Tab-separated table of C-alpha atoms and ligand atoms in Angstrom:
chain	number	residue	atom	x	y	z
A	1	MET	CA	12.946	16.458	23.118
A	2	LEU	CA	11.922	12.948	22.272
A	3	CYS	CA	14.380	10.141	22.632
A	4	GLU	CA	14.847	8.689	19.185
A	5	MET	CA	15.325	5.237	20.579
A	6	CYS	CA	12.615	4.686	23.181
A	7	GLY	CA	10.406	7.599	22.205
A	8	LYS	CA	10.128	8.987	25.719
A	9	GLN	CA	10.088	12.669	26.405
A	10	SER	CA	13.414	13.691	27.815
A	11	GLU	CA	14.904	17.049	28.707
A	12	PHE	CA	18.332	15.626	28.311
A	13	THR	CA	19.370	14.045	25.078
A	14	LYS	CA	22.683	12.742	24.081
A	15	THR	CA	23.972	12.018	20.609
A	16	ILE	CA	25.233	8.521	20.308
A	17	SER	CA	26.007	6.220	17.467
A	18	VAL	CA	24.449	2.798	17.352
A	19	GLU	CA	25.644	0.470	14.654
A	20	GLY	CA	26.450	3.330	12.339
A	21	THR	CA	23.272	5.287	13.024
A	22	THR	CA	23.410	8.577	14.855
A	23	LEU	CA	20.594	8.995	17.334
A	24	LYS	CA	19.608	11.585	19.883
A	25	VAL	CA	18.622	9.577	22.906
A	26	CYS	CA	17.678	9.974	26.533
A	27	LYS	CA	19.997	9.297	29.403
A	28	GLU	CA	18.735	5.781	29.856
A	29	CYS	CA	19.227	4.836	26.235
A	30	SER	CA	22.561	6.533	25.856
A	31	ARG	CA	24.252	3.505	27.344
A	32	PHE	CA	23.204	1.450	24.340
A	33	GLY	CA	25.560	3.176	22.006
A	34	GLU	CA	28.894	4.849	21.733
A	35	SER	CA	29.034	8.481	22.497
A	36	SER	CA	29.759	10.363	19.334
A	37	GLU	CA	30.620	13.513	21.205
A	38	GLY	CA	33.954	13.632	22.935
A	39	LYS	CA	36.034	10.857	24.332
A	40	GLY	CA	35.061	7.242	24.580
A	41	GLY	CA	35.095	7.118	28.375
A	42	GLY	CA	36.655	3.708	28.545
A	43	SER	CA	36.241	2.708	32.161
A	44	LYS	CA	32.588	2.568	33.081
A	45	LYS	CA	31.209	1.117	36.240
A	46	GLY	CA	31.028	-2.622	36.176
A	47	THR	CA	27.347	-2.597	37.119
A	48	ALA	CA	26.176	-1.132	33.832
A	49	ALA	CA	27.135	-4.016	31.655
A	50	ALA	CA	27.275	-3.348	27.949
A	51	PRO	CA	23.945	-4.284	26.403
A	52	SER	CA	23.830	-7.092	23.963
A	53	ARG	CA	23.219	-6.445	20.292
A	54	THR	CA	19.813	-8.023	20.671
A	55	VAL	CA	18.685	-5.404	23.142
A	56	VAL	CA	19.768	-2.661	20.794
A	57	ALA	CA	18.068	-4.321	17.868
A	58	GLU	CA	14.856	-4.682	19.849
A	59	ARG	CA	14.881	-1.043	20.786
A	60	LEU	CA	15.406	-0.023	17.203
A	61	GLN	CA	12.606	-2.297	16.060
A	62	ALA	CA	10.234	-0.837	18.602
A	63	ARG	CA	11.145	2.595	17.344
A	64	GLU	CA	10.437	1.574	13.772
A	65	ARG	CA	7.054	0.163	14.732
A	66	ARG	CA	6.156	3.410	16.436
A	67	MET	CA	7.024	5.414	13.356
A	68	LYS	CA	4.859	3.146	11.210
A	69	THR	CA	1.790	3.198	13.409
A	70	ARG	CA	1.864	6.974	13.303
A	71	SER	CA	0.113	6.842	9.957
A	72	ILE	CA	-2.994	4.804	10.610
A	73	TYR	CA	-4.254	4.795	7.068
A	74	SER	CA	-2.236	3.755	4.115
A	75	GLU	CA	-3.198	4.012	0.515
A	76	GLU	CA	-2.852	1.206	-1.898
A	77	GLU	CA	-3.215	1.587	-5.594
A	78	THR	CA	-4.890	-1.070	-7.594
A	79	THR	CA	-6.445	-1.432	-11.016
A	80	ASP	CA	-10.008	-2.510	-11.347
A	81	LEU	CA	-12.520	-3.141	-14.064
A	82	ILE	CA	-14.460	0.012	-14.839
A	83	PRO	CA	-18.102	-0.258	-13.757
A	84	GLU	CA	-19.349	0.813	-17.179
A	85	TYR	CA	-17.442	-1.911	-19.030
A	86	PRO	CA	-20.595	-3.351	-20.699
A	87	GLN	CA	-21.296	-0.081	-22.537
A	88	ALA	CA	-17.603	0.457	-23.249
A	89	ILE	CA	-17.279	-2.925	-24.917
A	90	ARG	CA	-20.497	-2.479	-26.854
A	91	GLU	CA	-19.633	1.007	-28.042
A	92	ALA	CA	-16.107	0.073	-29.075
A	93	ARG	CA	-17.442	-2.948	-30.936
A	94	MET	CA	-20.108	-0.941	-32.762
A	95	ALA	CA	-17.603	1.779	-33.601
A	96	ARG	CA	-15.694	-0.876	-35.491
A	97	ASP	CA	-18.868	-2.060	-37.129
A	98	TRP	CA	-18.465	-5.517	-35.675
A	99	LYS	CA	-21.281	-7.819	-34.736
A	100	GLN	CA	-21.095	-9.724	-31.470
A	101	GLU	CA	-20.205	-12.737	-33.618
A	102	ASP	CA	-17.232	-10.882	-35.109
A	103	LEU	CA	-15.841	-9.915	-31.741
A	104	ALA	CA	-16.426	-13.418	-30.414
A	105	ALA	CA	-14.465	-14.867	-33.314
A	106	LYS	CA	-11.559	-12.487	-32.768
A	107	LEU	CA	-11.418	-13.342	-29.108
A	108	ASN	CA	-11.975	-17.019	-29.711
A	109	GLU	CA	-14.970	-16.906	-27.405
A	110	ARG	CA	-18.562	-17.871	-27.760
A	111	VAL	CA	-21.113	-15.232	-28.781
A	112	SER	CA	-22.983	-15.826	-25.547
A	113	VAL	CA	-19.888	-14.648	-23.655
A	114	ILE	CA	-19.869	-11.367	-25.578
A	115	ALA	CA	-23.588	-10.953	-24.949
A	116	LYS	CA	-23.108	-11.502	-21.237
A	117	LEU	CA	-20.243	-9.054	-21.103
A	118	GLU	CA	-22.301	-6.427	-22.872
A	119	ASN	CA	-25.299	-6.809	-20.616
A	120	GLY	CA	-23.088	-6.786	-17.558
A	121	SER	CA	-24.031	-10.231	-16.311
A	122	MET	CA	-20.443	-11.460	-16.612
A	123	ARG	CA	-17.137	-9.925	-15.658
A	124	PRO	CA	-14.286	-10.747	-17.994
A	125	SER	CA	-11.356	-12.700	-16.616
A	126	ASP	CA	-7.985	-10.967	-16.564
A	127	THR	CA	-6.957	-12.791	-19.718
A	128	LEU	CA	-10.148	-11.942	-21.533
A	129	LEU	CA	-9.893	-8.360	-20.308
A	130	LYS	CA	-6.456	-8.014	-21.895
A	131	LYS	CA	-7.714	-9.466	-25.160
A	132	LEU	CA	-10.749	-7.178	-25.171
A	133	GLU	CA	-8.620	-4.098	-24.566
A	134	HIS	CA	-6.271	-5.180	-27.301
A	135	GLU	CA	-8.917	-6.019	-29.940
A	136	LEU	CA	-11.158	-3.052	-29.212
A	137	GLY	CA	-8.395	-0.571	-28.454
A	138	VAL	CA	-10.134	0.650	-25.327
A	139	LYS	CA	-9.160	0.856	-21.688
A	140	LEU	CA	-11.491	-1.165	-19.511
A	141	THR	CA	-9.637	-0.715	-16.257
A	142	GLU	CA	-8.984	2.244	-14.030
A	143	LYS	CA	-6.621	2.968	-11.191
A	144	ILE	CA	-8.205	3.304	-7.821
A	145	SER	CA	-6.717	4.031	-4.427
A	146	VAL	CA	-7.955	1.909	-1.622
A	147	VAL	CA	-7.497	3.437	1.785
A	148	LYS	CA	-6.716	0.735	4.241
A	149	SER	CA	-6.970	0.912	7.956
A	150	GLU	CA	-3.970	-0.581	9.668
A	151	GLY	CA	-4.303	-2.674	12.752
A	152	GLY	CA	-8.065	-2.474	12.660
A	153	ARG	CA	-8.098	0.176	15.331
A	154	SER	CA	-11.383	1.972	15.500
A	155	GLN	CA	-11.030	5.703	15.332
A	156	GLY	CA	-14.586	6.192	16.499
A	157	LYS	CA	-15.611	6.971	12.970
A	158	VAL	CA	-17.250	4.718	10.467
A	159	LEU	CA	-15.753	5.029	7.041
A	160	THR	CA	-18.213	5.252	4.208
A	161	LEU	CA	-17.576	3.552	0.919
A	162	GLY	CA	-16.773	6.953	-0.518
A	163	ASP	CA	-14.001	7.324	2.049
A	164	MET	CA	-12.643	3.902	1.316
A	165	ILE	CA	-12.409	4.170	-2.419
A	166	LYS	CA	-11.112	7.328	-3.937
A	167	LYS	CA	-11.190	7.585	-7.670
A	168	LYS	CA	-8.163	9.052	-9.349
B	1	LIG	ZN1	15.408	6.603	25.550
């Protein structure tokens, strides 16, 4: 069995309660909490002084860290501009029978901005993106999951871009 406090392998585990949490711990750690099985055992030897709360807290923190580092990669979801936004804007605009000038006027932008967006030489700002989606009634963003490596530990494997970004 693994000690739930220090994480060491231990044949002997004891169930104790530490600050309201029940843990199965090894012999060494069992002195950090109250035994939840049987009597309290009031008179202990004076040598084993009761550990301070800090020691207990540190042990618990170390345990938490261990649990976290078990999963090396975490996924984070984010929204990003779709790569084909120039065509999407152009198509949505033409579907409405609007000229670049018409769209520019609706967005209160210059025509050159619309032209740049449609030839892909300019990415819209977040504000402009919202306005574009609203006026054209199209979605120009997509959700992507970015797989992040925690702690920068090399796993002896180089991640390709395909590994890093997974399309939903
Ligand atoms: Zn232990």
